[in-house]
Short mmCIF file of C-alpha atoms and ligand atoms in Angstrom, two decimals:
data_model
loop_
_atom_site.label_atom_id
_atom_site.label_comp_id
_atom_site.label_asym_id
_atom_site.label_seq_id
_atom_site.Cartn_x
_atom_site.Cartn_y
_atom_site.Cartn_z
CA UNK A 1 38.32 80.87 -24.61
CA UNK A 2 41.27 78.63 -23.50
CA UNK A 3 40.67 75.85 -26.05
CA UNK A 4 44.11 73.84 -25.53
CA UNK A 5 43.31 71.82 -22.71
CA UNK A 6 45.66 72.26 -19.50
CA UNK A 7 47.19 68.87 -19.84
CA UNK A 8 46.24 65.88 -21.96
CA UNK A 9 45.12 63.74 -18.83
CA UNK A 10 43.26 64.15 -15.44
CA UNK A 11 44.54 61.43 -13.09
CA UNK A 12 44.50 61.37 -9.13
CA UNK A 13 42.53 64.43 -9.09
CA UNK A 14 45.04 66.62 -11.36
CA UNK A 15 46.14 67.39 -14.70
CA UNK A 16 49.05 65.29 -15.70
CA UNK A 17 50.96 65.84 -18.94
CA UNK A 18 53.30 63.38 -20.91
CA UNK A 19 54.63 64.71 -24.13
CA UNK A 20 56.40 61.05 -24.97
CA UNK A 21 53.17 59.97 -25.85
CA UNK A 22 52.13 60.13 -29.67
CA UNK A 23 50.61 63.46 -30.54
CA UNK A 24 46.96 64.04 -31.51
CA UNK A 25 45.98 67.46 -32.99
CA UNK A 26 42.53 68.56 -31.88
CA UNK A 27 40.78 70.01 -35.15
CA UNK A 28 38.22 72.32 -35.29
CA UNK A 29 35.87 70.75 -37.81
CA UNK A 30 34.12 74.04 -38.98
CA UNK A 31 37.48 75.29 -40.29
CA UNK A 32 39.97 72.45 -40.43
CA UNK A 33 42.34 74.47 -38.14
CA UNK A 34 44.46 73.03 -35.56
CA UNK A 35 43.32 74.49 -32.12
CA UNK A 36 45.10 72.17 -29.74
CA UNK A 37 47.30 68.89 -29.09
CA UNK A 38 47.23 66.20 -26.54
CA UNK A 39 49.42 63.18 -26.13
CA UNK A 40 48.33 59.74 -26.30
CA UNK A 41 48.70 58.02 -22.98
CA UNK A 42 52.01 55.68 -22.58
CA UNK A 43 51.64 52.41 -20.77
CA UNK A 44 53.26 54.25 -17.40
CA UNK A 45 50.25 56.78 -17.82
CA UNK A 46 47.74 53.91 -18.27
CA UNK A 47 49.30 52.28 -15.24
CA UNK A 48 48.96 55.60 -12.91
CA UNK A 49 45.35 56.10 -14.12
CA UNK A 50 44.41 52.61 -13.15
CA UNK A 51 46.56 52.72 -9.75
CA UNK A 52 44.84 56.03 -8.92
CA UNK A 53 41.32 54.48 -9.77
CA UNK A 54 42.16 51.44 -7.40
CA UNK A 55 43.20 53.64 -4.60
CA UNK A 56 40.12 56.12 -5.07
CA UNK A 57 37.63 53.53 -5.68
CA UNK A 58 38.54 51.99 -1.87
CA UNK A 59 37.74 55.54 -0.24
CA UNK A 60 34.80 56.28 -2.53
CA UNK A 61 33.03 52.75 -1.71
CA UNK A 62 33.26 53.49 2.07
CA UNK A 63 31.25 56.59 1.83
CA UNK A 64 27.56 56.44 2.03
CA UNK A 65 25.36 56.56 -0.99
CA UNK A 66 24.05 59.97 -0.26
CA UNK A 67 27.57 61.40 0.35
CA UNK A 68 28.17 60.07 -3.13
CA UNK A 69 25.15 61.48 -4.37
CA UNK A 70 25.68 64.87 -3.23
CA UNK A 71 28.92 65.01 -5.00
CA UNK A 72 27.32 64.27 -8.18
CA UNK A 73 24.54 66.61 -7.85
CA UNK A 74 26.82 69.20 -6.88
CA UNK A 75 28.97 68.56 -10.36
CA UNK A 76 25.40 68.53 -12.19
CA UNK A 77 24.87 72.06 -10.85
CA UNK A 78 28.52 73.51 -11.49
CA UNK A 79 27.83 72.08 -15.37
CA UNK A 80 24.33 73.82 -15.75
CA UNK A 81 26.03 77.05 -14.33
CA UNK A 82 28.83 76.74 -17.04
CA UNK A 83 26.61 75.70 -19.81
CA UNK A 84 27.62 78.29 -21.92
CA UNK A 85 31.32 77.71 -21.77
CA UNK A 86 31.12 73.78 -21.65
CA UNK A 87 28.65 74.22 -24.86
CA UNK A 88 31.35 76.34 -26.87
CA UNK A 89 33.90 73.88 -25.90
CA UNK A 90 31.76 71.14 -27.14
CA UNK A 91 31.16 72.75 -30.39
CA UNK A 92 34.85 73.43 -30.88
CA UNK A 93 35.34 69.72 -30.13
CA UNK A 94 32.89 68.20 -32.49
CA UNK A 95 31.59 71.00 -34.75
CA UNK A 96 28.11 70.50 -33.78
CA UNK A 97 26.17 73.86 -33.75
CA UNK A 98 25.80 76.03 -30.40
CA UNK A 99 22.25 75.87 -31.09
CA UNK A 100 22.49 72.27 -30.35
CA UNK A 101 25.10 71.90 -27.90
CA UNK A 102 23.74 74.54 -25.58
CA UNK A 103 20.42 72.84 -25.24
CA UNK A 104 21.70 68.83 -25.31
CA UNK A 105 25.43 68.14 -24.21
CA UNK A 106 26.41 69.27 -20.83
CA UNK A 107 22.47 69.82 -20.08
CA UNK A 108 22.00 65.84 -20.89
CA UNK A 109 25.62 65.06 -19.00
CA UNK A 110 23.93 67.35 -15.79
CA UNK A 111 21.03 65.49 -15.88
CA UNK A 112 22.67 62.16 -15.43
CA UNK A 113 24.65 63.57 -12.87
CA UNK A 114 21.68 64.54 -11.29
CA UNK A 115 19.60 61.42 -11.76
CA UNK A 116 22.28 59.08 -10.66
CA UNK A 117 22.91 61.46 -7.94
CA UNK A 118 19.44 61.35 -6.47
CA UNK A 119 19.55 57.59 -6.91
CA UNK A 120 22.62 57.00 -5.11
CA UNK A 121 21.32 56.89 -1.68
CA UNK A 122 18.84 54.48 -2.39
CA UNK A 123 20.58 51.49 -3.86
CA UNK A 124 19.61 48.86 -1.44
CA UNK A 125 19.37 45.00 -1.69
CA UNK A 126 16.74 42.70 -0.71
CA UNK A 127 15.53 40.74 2.44
CA UNK A 128 14.38 37.59 1.52
CA UNK A 129 12.53 35.49 4.45
CA UNK A 130 13.08 31.53 4.48
CA UNK A 131 10.89 30.64 7.41
CA UNK A 132 13.25 31.21 10.34
CA UNK A 133 16.33 31.88 8.33
CA UNK A 134 16.84 34.34 5.81
CA UNK A 135 18.73 35.74 3.03
CA UNK A 136 20.02 39.53 2.56
CA UNK A 137 21.30 40.80 -0.74
CA UNK A 138 23.85 43.64 -0.97
CA UNK A 139 24.30 45.87 -4.09
CA UNK A 140 28.15 46.07 -4.47
CA UNK A 141 30.13 48.32 -6.86
CA UNK A 142 32.24 46.59 -9.52
CA UNK A 143 35.48 48.22 -8.83
CA UNK A 144 37.39 50.06 -11.33
CA UNK A 145 35.29 50.47 -14.69
CA UNK A 146 36.74 51.59 -17.83
CA UNK A 147 34.55 53.78 -20.40
CA UNK A 148 35.45 54.38 -23.69
CA UNK A 149 33.91 56.92 -25.67
CA UNK A 150 32.71 57.88 -29.23
CA UNK A 151 33.06 61.44 -30.79
CA UNK A 152 29.72 62.38 -31.38
CA UNK A 153 28.53 63.35 -27.93
CA UNK A 154 32.04 63.80 -25.82
CA UNK A 155 30.39 65.26 -22.73
CA UNK A 156 27.17 63.45 -22.31
CA UNK A 157 29.18 60.00 -22.89
CA UNK A 158 31.42 60.84 -20.20
CA UNK A 159 28.55 61.47 -17.83
CA UNK A 160 26.28 58.97 -19.11
CA UNK A 161 29.17 56.18 -18.34
CA UNK A 162 30.49 58.20 -15.34
CA UNK A 163 27.21 59.16 -13.17
CA UNK A 164 25.96 55.67 -12.85
CA UNK A 165 29.50 54.06 -12.41
CA UNK A 166 30.28 56.64 -9.51
CA UNK A 167 26.62 56.32 -7.76
CA UNK A 168 27.44 52.75 -7.46
CA UNK A 169 30.65 53.22 -5.82
CA UNK A 170 32.79 52.46 -8.67
CA UNK A 171 35.98 54.59 -9.88
CA UNK A 172 36.18 55.17 -13.44
CA UNK A 173 39.06 55.65 -16.26
CA UNK A 174 37.53 57.23 -18.98
CA UNK A 175 39.15 57.30 -22.59
CA UNK A 176 37.44 59.94 -24.79
CA UNK A 177 37.59 59.36 -28.76
CA UNK A 178 40.90 60.63 -30.05
CA UNK A 179 38.75 62.65 -32.48
CA UNK A 180 37.37 64.72 -29.37
CA UNK A 181 39.52 64.63 -26.63
CA UNK A 182 38.68 68.20 -24.72
CA UNK A 183 35.38 67.74 -23.26
CA UNK A 184 35.81 64.75 -20.96
CA UNK A 185 38.54 66.46 -19.15
CA UNK A 186 36.10 69.39 -18.16
CA UNK A 187 33.85 66.46 -16.74
CA UNK A 188 36.79 65.16 -14.59
CA UNK A 189 37.46 68.95 -13.48
CA UNK A 190 33.92 69.78 -12.32
CA UNK A 191 33.60 66.34 -10.41
CA UNK A 192 36.57 67.14 -8.54
CA UNK A 193 35.72 70.71 -7.73
CA UNK A 194 32.26 69.34 -6.71
CA UNK A 195 34.09 67.43 -3.86
CA UNK A 196 34.95 63.88 -5.81
CA UNK A 197 37.90 62.07 -3.67
CA UNK A 198 41.14 62.09 -5.81
CA UNK A 199 41.50 59.10 -8.31
CA UNK A 200 37.67 58.17 -8.67
CA UNK A 201 37.27 59.55 -12.07
CA UNK A 202 40.14 59.81 -14.47
CA UNK A 203 40.56 60.59 -18.19
CA UNK A 204 43.23 59.33 -20.37
CA UNK A 205 43.90 60.10 -24.15
CA UNK A 206 44.62 57.75 -26.83
CA UNK A 207 43.61 55.85 -30.03
CA UNK A 208 42.17 52.25 -30.10
CA UNK A 209 45.47 50.54 -28.57
CA UNK A 210 45.02 52.68 -25.38
CA UNK A 211 41.43 51.42 -25.29
CA UNK A 212 42.69 48.07 -25.61
CA UNK A 213 45.26 48.47 -22.86
CA UNK A 214 42.48 49.61 -20.46
CA UNK A 215 40.33 46.76 -21.50
CA UNK A 216 42.79 43.87 -20.90
CA UNK A 217 44.06 45.10 -17.72
CA UNK A 218 43.41 42.75 -14.59
CA UNK A 219 42.43 45.84 -12.15
CA UNK A 220 39.49 46.32 -14.76
CA UNK A 221 36.14 45.05 -13.83
CA UNK A 222 33.90 46.28 -16.51
CA UNK A 223 34.19 48.24 -19.84
CA UNK A 224 31.37 50.35 -21.18
CA UNK A 225 31.81 51.39 -24.72
CA UNK A 226 30.17 53.48 -27.13
CA UNK A 227 31.41 52.82 -30.67
CA UNK A 228 31.02 50.98 -33.94
CA UNK A 229 30.00 47.24 -34.11
CA UNK A 230 33.58 45.91 -35.28
CA UNK A 231 35.14 48.11 -32.30
CA UNK A 232 32.52 46.33 -30.33
CA UNK A 233 33.18 42.90 -31.22
CA UNK A 234 36.80 43.39 -30.27
CA UNK A 235 36.36 44.92 -26.86
CA UNK A 236 33.25 42.47 -25.92
CA UNK A 237 36.05 39.56 -26.98
CA UNK A 238 38.61 41.04 -25.00
CA UNK A 239 36.66 41.72 -22.09
CA UNK A 240 34.97 38.18 -21.83
CA UNK A 241 38.54 36.48 -21.97
CA UNK A 242 38.86 38.17 -18.47
CA UNK A 243 35.32 37.69 -17.70
CA UNK A 244 34.63 41.33 -17.34
CA UNK A 245 31.32 43.01 -17.23
CA UNK A 246 30.51 44.87 -20.65
CA UNK A 247 27.91 47.73 -21.78
CA UNK A 248 28.13 48.05 -25.31
CA UNK A 249 26.34 50.97 -27.29
CA UNK A 250 27.29 50.39 -30.81
CA UNK A 251 25.72 51.37 -34.28
CA UNK A 252 22.33 51.10 -35.89
CA UNK A 253 20.43 51.47 -38.87
CA UNK A 254 17.12 52.06 -37.39
CA UNK A 255 13.75 52.02 -39.18
CA UNK A 256 11.35 54.88 -39.24
CA UNK A 257 7.77 53.89 -40.28
CA UNK A 258 5.54 56.80 -41.41
CA UNK A 259 2.01 55.35 -42.21
CA UNK A 260 -0.48 57.11 -44.53
CA UNK A 261 -2.47 58.55 -41.80
CA UNK A 262 0.56 60.18 -39.81
CA UNK A 263 0.62 64.00 -39.18
CA UNK A 264 2.74 64.96 -42.21
CA UNK A 265 4.73 67.86 -40.55
CA UNK A 266 5.24 65.92 -37.37
CA UNK A 267 6.62 62.81 -39.50
CA UNK A 268 9.05 65.27 -41.56
CA UNK A 269 9.87 66.85 -38.33
CA UNK A 270 10.84 63.31 -36.73
CA UNK A 271 12.76 62.32 -39.98
CA UNK A 272 14.74 65.62 -40.08
CA UNK A 273 15.71 64.95 -36.41
CA UNK A 274 16.35 61.47 -36.61
CA UNK A 275 18.58 62.12 -39.81
CA UNK A 276 20.14 65.72 -39.70
CA UNK A 277 20.43 66.66 -36.02
CA UNK A 278 24.53 66.62 -35.23
CA UNK A 279 24.66 66.55 -38.95
CA UNK A 280 23.54 62.98 -38.81
CA UNK A 281 25.99 61.54 -36.33
CA UNK A 282 23.72 60.16 -33.96
CA UNK A 283 23.79 56.21 -33.23
CA UNK A 284 19.94 55.96 -33.22
CA UNK A 285 19.12 57.91 -36.20
CA UNK A 286 16.09 56.41 -38.06
CA UNK A 287 18.02 56.41 -41.48
CA UNK A 288 15.55 53.99 -43.18
CA UNK A 289 12.50 55.87 -43.51
CA UNK A 290 9.60 53.46 -44.97
CA UNK A 291 7.08 55.84 -46.35
CA UNK A 292 3.50 54.17 -46.98
CA UNK A 293 2.72 54.92 -50.81
CA UNK A 294 -0.25 56.98 -50.12
CA UNK A 295 1.70 59.89 -48.14
CA UNK A 296 5.10 59.49 -50.16
CA UNK A 297 4.74 62.25 -52.64
CA UNK A 298 3.59 64.81 -49.56
CA UNK A 299 6.48 63.72 -47.36
CA UNK A 300 8.81 64.28 -49.98
CA UNK A 301 7.66 67.46 -50.93
CA UNK A 302 7.29 68.78 -47.39
CA UNK A 303 10.63 67.53 -46.55
CA UNK A 304 12.23 69.12 -49.48
CA UNK A 305 10.65 72.52 -48.41
CA UNK A 306 11.78 72.24 -44.87
CA UNK A 307 15.34 71.20 -45.89
CA UNK A 308 15.56 74.71 -47.32
CA UNK A 309 15.00 76.31 -44.02
CA UNK A 310 18.39 74.55 -42.75
CA UNK A 311 20.86 77.26 -41.72
CA UNK A 312 24.33 75.92 -42.49
CA UNK A 313 27.36 77.87 -41.44
CA UNK A 314 29.53 78.75 -38.81
CA UNK A 315 28.63 76.67 -35.88
CA UNK A 316 29.28 79.24 -33.12
CA UNK A 317 26.48 81.46 -34.79
CA UNK A 318 23.31 80.62 -32.61
CA UNK A 319 21.00 80.63 -35.92
CA UNK A 320 23.25 77.85 -37.73
CA UNK A 321 21.16 74.77 -37.30
CA UNK A 322 23.52 72.28 -39.29
CA UNK A 323 27.18 72.30 -39.11
CA UNK A 324 30.23 69.93 -40.39
CA UNK A 325 31.07 66.62 -40.17
CA UNK A 326 33.59 65.84 -36.88
CA UNK A 327 36.57 65.33 -39.25
CA UNK A 328 37.73 65.18 -42.55
CA UNK A 329 37.95 61.34 -42.60
CA UNK A 330 34.25 61.04 -41.83
CA UNK A 331 33.28 63.50 -44.36
CA UNK A 332 35.04 61.28 -46.77
CA UNK A 333 33.23 58.11 -45.36
CA UNK A 334 30.10 59.75 -45.92
CA UNK A 335 30.89 61.35 -49.61
CA UNK A 336 31.72 57.68 -50.64
CA UNK A 337 28.21 56.57 -49.39
CA UNK A 338 26.43 59.41 -51.25
CA UNK A 339 28.43 58.38 -54.52
CA UNK A 340 27.44 54.65 -53.72
CA UNK A 341 23.54 55.70 -53.43
CA UNK A 342 23.83 57.26 -57.02
CA UNK A 343 25.77 54.42 -58.57
CA UNK A 344 23.28 51.66 -57.06
CA UNK A 345 20.56 53.70 -58.47
CA UNK A 346 18.89 55.61 -55.95
CA UNK A 347 17.05 58.67 -56.78
CA UNK A 348 18.91 61.78 -55.27
CA UNK A 349 16.30 64.50 -54.11
CA UNK A 350 18.46 66.79 -52.09
CA UNK A 351 21.92 67.37 -51.48
CA UNK A 352 24.79 64.74 -52.04
CA UNK A 353 27.81 67.09 -52.38
CA UNK A 354 30.48 68.77 -50.05
CA UNK A 355 29.83 72.52 -49.56
CA UNK A 356 32.45 74.74 -51.19
CA UNK A 357 33.60 76.33 -47.99
CA UNK A 358 36.10 75.50 -45.37
CA UNK A 359 35.84 72.90 -42.88
CA UNK A 360 34.14 69.45 -43.39
CA UNK A 361 30.71 70.63 -44.56
CA UNK A 362 28.27 68.29 -46.22
CA UNK A 363 24.81 68.94 -47.53
CA UNK A 364 21.77 67.51 -45.95
CA UNK A 365 20.90 64.61 -48.31
CA UNK A 366 17.89 62.66 -49.37
CA UNK A 367 17.73 59.51 -51.57
CA UNK A 368 14.07 58.11 -52.26
CA UNK A 369 13.24 55.29 -54.27
CA UNK A 370 15.87 53.46 -52.19
CA UNK A 371 15.62 49.64 -52.05
CA UNK A 372 16.31 46.98 -49.12
CA UNK A 373 19.53 45.63 -50.92
CA UNK A 374 21.33 48.85 -51.64
CA UNK A 375 24.32 49.63 -49.72
CA UNK A 376 22.91 52.94 -48.11
CA UNK A 377 19.81 51.13 -46.70
CA UNK A 378 22.13 48.31 -45.27
CA UNK A 379 24.98 50.04 -43.85
CA UNK A 380 25.45 52.36 -40.93
CA UNK A 381 26.63 55.90 -42.61
CA UNK A 382 26.67 58.01 -39.58
CA UNK A 383 26.22 61.32 -41.63
CA UNK A 384 23.44 63.34 -42.89
CA UNK A 385 21.81 60.89 -45.40
CA UNK A 386 18.40 60.13 -45.32
CA UNK A 387 16.96 56.78 -47.27
CA UNK A 388 13.15 56.92 -48.17
CA UNK A 389 11.72 53.62 -48.81
CA UNK A 390 8.07 53.09 -50.03
CA UNK A 391 6.07 50.08 -48.49
CA UNK A 392 2.50 49.02 -49.06
CA UNK A 393 1.34 47.12 -45.92
CA UNK A 394 1.86 47.22 -42.15
CA UNK A 395 3.00 43.12 -42.13
CA UNK A 396 5.32 44.23 -45.11
CA UNK A 397 6.83 46.76 -43.34
CA UNK A 398 7.62 45.17 -40.07
CA UNK A 399 9.55 42.14 -42.06
CA UNK A 400 11.60 44.67 -43.92
CA UNK A 401 12.32 47.06 -40.97
CA UNK A 402 13.52 44.03 -38.77
CA UNK A 403 16.03 42.62 -41.77
CA UNK A 404 19.03 44.18 -40.54
CA UNK A 405 21.67 42.69 -38.29
CA UNK A 406 21.50 46.23 -36.11
CA UNK A 407 18.73 46.95 -33.37
CA UNK A 408 19.03 50.13 -31.62
CA UNK A 409 15.94 52.27 -32.37
CA UNK A 410 13.02 52.41 -34.18
CA UNK A 411 9.91 54.81 -34.64
CA UNK A 412 6.45 55.04 -36.06
CA UNK A 413 4.22 57.70 -37.03
CA UNK A 414 0.74 56.92 -37.19
CA UNK A 415 -2.51 58.56 -35.90
CA UNK A 416 -3.95 54.89 -35.05
CA UNK A 417 -2.34 54.49 -31.65
CA UNK A 418 -3.30 50.79 -31.33
CA UNK A 419 -1.26 50.42 -34.77
CA UNK A 420 1.44 52.34 -33.39
CA UNK A 421 1.85 49.98 -30.37
CA UNK A 422 1.24 46.79 -32.49
CA UNK A 423 3.79 47.96 -34.91
CA UNK A 424 6.57 49.00 -31.98
CA UNK A 425 5.96 45.43 -30.03
CA UNK A 426 7.18 43.65 -33.27
CA UNK A 427 10.12 46.10 -34.22
CA UNK A 428 13.52 44.35 -33.09
CA UNK A 429 14.96 47.40 -31.27
CA UNK A 430 15.89 48.66 -27.77
CA UNK A 431 14.75 52.58 -27.92
CA UNK A 432 11.77 52.98 -29.62
CA UNK A 433 9.17 55.96 -30.47
CA UNK A 434 5.80 56.33 -31.33
CA UNK A 435 5.16 59.94 -32.93
CA UNK A 436 8.40 61.15 -31.91
CA UNK A 437 12.10 60.48 -32.67
CA UNK A 438 15.43 60.56 -30.71
CA UNK A 439 14.30 61.43 -27.30
CA UNK A 440 16.73 60.38 -24.64
CA UNK A 441 15.84 61.26 -21.27
CA UNK A 442 17.92 60.13 -18.58
CA UNK A 443 15.17 58.39 -16.76
CA UNK A 444 14.70 55.90 -19.82
CA UNK A 445 16.86 53.15 -20.58
CA UNK A 446 18.85 53.38 -23.63
CA UNK A 447 20.48 50.85 -25.83
CA UNK A 448 20.23 48.31 -28.29
CA UNK A 449 19.46 44.60 -29.20
CA UNK A 450 21.07 42.44 -31.85
CA UNK A 451 24.71 43.97 -33.12
CA UNK A 452 23.68 47.33 -31.83
CA UNK A 453 24.78 46.38 -28.27
CA UNK A 454 24.35 44.61 -24.72
CA UNK A 455 23.35 46.34 -21.77
CA UNK A 456 21.43 49.51 -21.11
CA UNK A 457 22.52 53.30 -20.12
CA UNK A 458 20.33 55.78 -18.33
CA UNK A 459 17.39 55.19 -15.89
CA UNK A 460 17.63 52.53 -13.01
CA UNK A 461 18.80 49.69 -15.90
CA UNK A 462 22.18 51.52 -15.61
CA UNK A 463 22.66 50.70 -11.85
CA UNK A 464 22.33 47.01 -12.58
CA UNK A 465 24.92 47.28 -15.19
CA UNK A 466 27.60 49.07 -12.79
CA UNK A 467 26.98 46.77 -9.59
CA UNK A 468 26.51 43.24 -8.66
CA UNK A 469 24.73 41.46 -6.05
CA UNK A 470 25.84 39.58 -3.41
CA UNK A 471 23.59 37.07 -1.42
CA UNK A 472 24.10 36.09 2.26
CA UNK A 473 22.24 33.31 3.77
CA UNK A 474 21.83 33.70 7.56
CA UNK A 475 21.06 30.54 9.27
CA UNK A 476 19.18 31.18 12.78
CA UNK A 477 19.31 27.48 13.92
CA UNK A 478 21.98 24.55 13.92
CA UNK A 479 23.19 23.43 10.96
CA UNK A 480 22.31 19.93 10.19
CA UNK A 481 24.98 17.80 8.23
CA UNK A 482 24.81 14.39 7.04
CA UNK A 483 28.01 13.42 9.20
P1 NAD B 1 34.96 53.75 -32.86
O1 NAD B 1 34.22 52.27 -32.90
O2 NAD B 1 35.64 53.87 -33.98
O3 NAD B 1 35.52 54.29 -31.60
C1 NAD B 1 35.14 54.24 -30.21
C2 NAD B 1 35.93 54.24 -29.48
O4 NAD B 1 36.58 52.77 -29.10
C3 NAD B 1 37.31 55.38 -29.54
O5 NAD B 1 37.52 55.85 -28.27
C4 NAD B 1 38.21 54.49 -29.92
O6 NAD B 1 39.51 54.97 -29.75
C5 NAD B 1 38.30 53.11 -29.45
N1 NAD B 1 38.69 51.72 -29.80
C6 NAD B 1 38.89 51.48 -31.12
N2 NAD B 1 39.42 50.55 -31.02
C7 NAD B 1 39.61 49.82 -29.72
C8 NAD B 1 39.98 48.82 -29.30
N3 NAD B 1 40.55 47.62 -30.02
N4 NAD B 1 39.81 48.75 -28.10
C9 NAD B 1 39.56 49.54 -27.21
N5 NAD B 1 39.09 50.88 -27.73
C10 NAD B 1 38.86 50.87 -28.94
O7 NAD B 1 33.60 54.43 -33.26
P2 NAD B 1 33.62 56.20 -33.54
O8 NAD B 1 33.97 55.99 -34.82
O9 NAD B 1 34.18 57.04 -32.41
O10 NAD B 1 32.03 56.20 -33.29
C11 NAD B 1 30.98 55.95 -34.33
C12 NAD B 1 30.42 55.02 -33.92
O11 NAD B 1 29.99 54.92 -32.38
C13 NAD B 1 28.88 54.60 -34.75
O12 NAD B 1 28.94 53.33 -35.04
C14 NAD B 1 27.81 54.69 -33.71
O13 NAD B 1 26.83 54.42 -34.13
C15 NAD B 1 28.64 54.60 -32.68
N6 NAD B 1 27.63 55.33 -31.35
C16 NAD B 1 26.88 54.32 -30.64
C17 NAD B 1 26.25 55.41 -29.75
C18 NAD B 1 24.97 54.47 -28.79
O14 NAD B 1 24.74 54.97 -27.70
N7 NAD B 1 24.52 53.47 -28.95
C19 NAD B 1 26.13 56.63 -29.37
C20 NAD B 1 27.21 57.19 -30.15
C21 NAD B 1 27.84 56.68 -31.30
#
């Protein structure tokens, strides 16, 4: 399979190369081998991408919603047909096991294209009667939108931002994370194969400075970022100075609350999904696992037993269920947190080490007896490190769960459904779960509160975030003026 992309960028409907930009090696996380290279966009490439988006958007916005929807739906079909190849590519880009990528990445990207493709024909305004006068509203596109991605879900992020933007009649310039540059190019290629007019979805490579250049360009109307809180603050500030719209999908340190009466197997399964899927590199992970004292020992015992079933190895082997970290840098950050956990007195009950093999592999790691003030309970780790904290009462756990600057997700496991709803109702988070964890269907809004973000992706909410409303007052009679 061809891993080296045809060229670094995709602009105006075709691949574009410019080797004068900073080289970015593409590293396969399972081996550490360089499998390809792209070049960061130069100012000339950034300019070309934005100019092509501006021109493409004018063509695209003139098409009917149904016509736009047809292109997106066709792209979704192509993505599904090519799921295997796209999943192998995603595995090379990120190191995530094929077992995951084949089930989640291109398929959830296709879900977004299909869902927003379906909505595109029904994006209408309102009619507001005012006696004999009336107002009508028009839902208009914003213009050129910039998407900036993180490295954990490169295909999904490219689609979650692109699909609603395009459904509303916008054009997009997407900058993938420099750590995972491959997959977004395939999304662009497929969209154009499905009939997208040239220039409507462009991809440019580069580090933060390329993202920053896109954000500050006056041709850009909106920025949708998936990334960390520190980057989010910079991008939000830059966008605010030009009064641009933003969607910010940022980090988290989400609570997963397990009550005594919970089904233990389901709670352990939820905690595994919410900490070790994608080797823990998921923004919405429930990394503060609050376990009520009565169930603590049973929970930890079953967790330890089930961790032994993790198949750690070659991500391309379908049996593998736990792969490497995305990069050496991220692995070292996580190792630092593992050391910190031990240093600050948390009880290491599983893992804690790098694996003795090529690539950036860490062990799934669990700390018990974690206190709220420990670094591992306060900071986003973005790796396979679960912190288990004890609690006694419902009131206490709600206060402690909310004592964080983040507010992306929250989960509750209990058989008492009224308690489940009561507790979730008081947790400060945007994407919540009762007796489940980390489901992200495109039909449901996704996003955070507090420092975890602004705006929502997916669902009809995303339409609001990629369009603006024009209201038109229509007077049927004469104008009455004072003089
Ligand atoms: P990051 O913040 O380092 O980078 C994100 C993107 O922003 C990259 O493409 C990067 O090149 C770009 N960037 C960096 N500085 C910039 C600047 N000044 N202007 C414009 N763009 C800039 O994040 P990461 O390490 O790639 O990803 C991990 C983070 O992303 C974690 O905090 C995680 O929680 C978060 N994340 C959030 C979600 C969500 O939906 N809420 C999903 C996935 C990841």
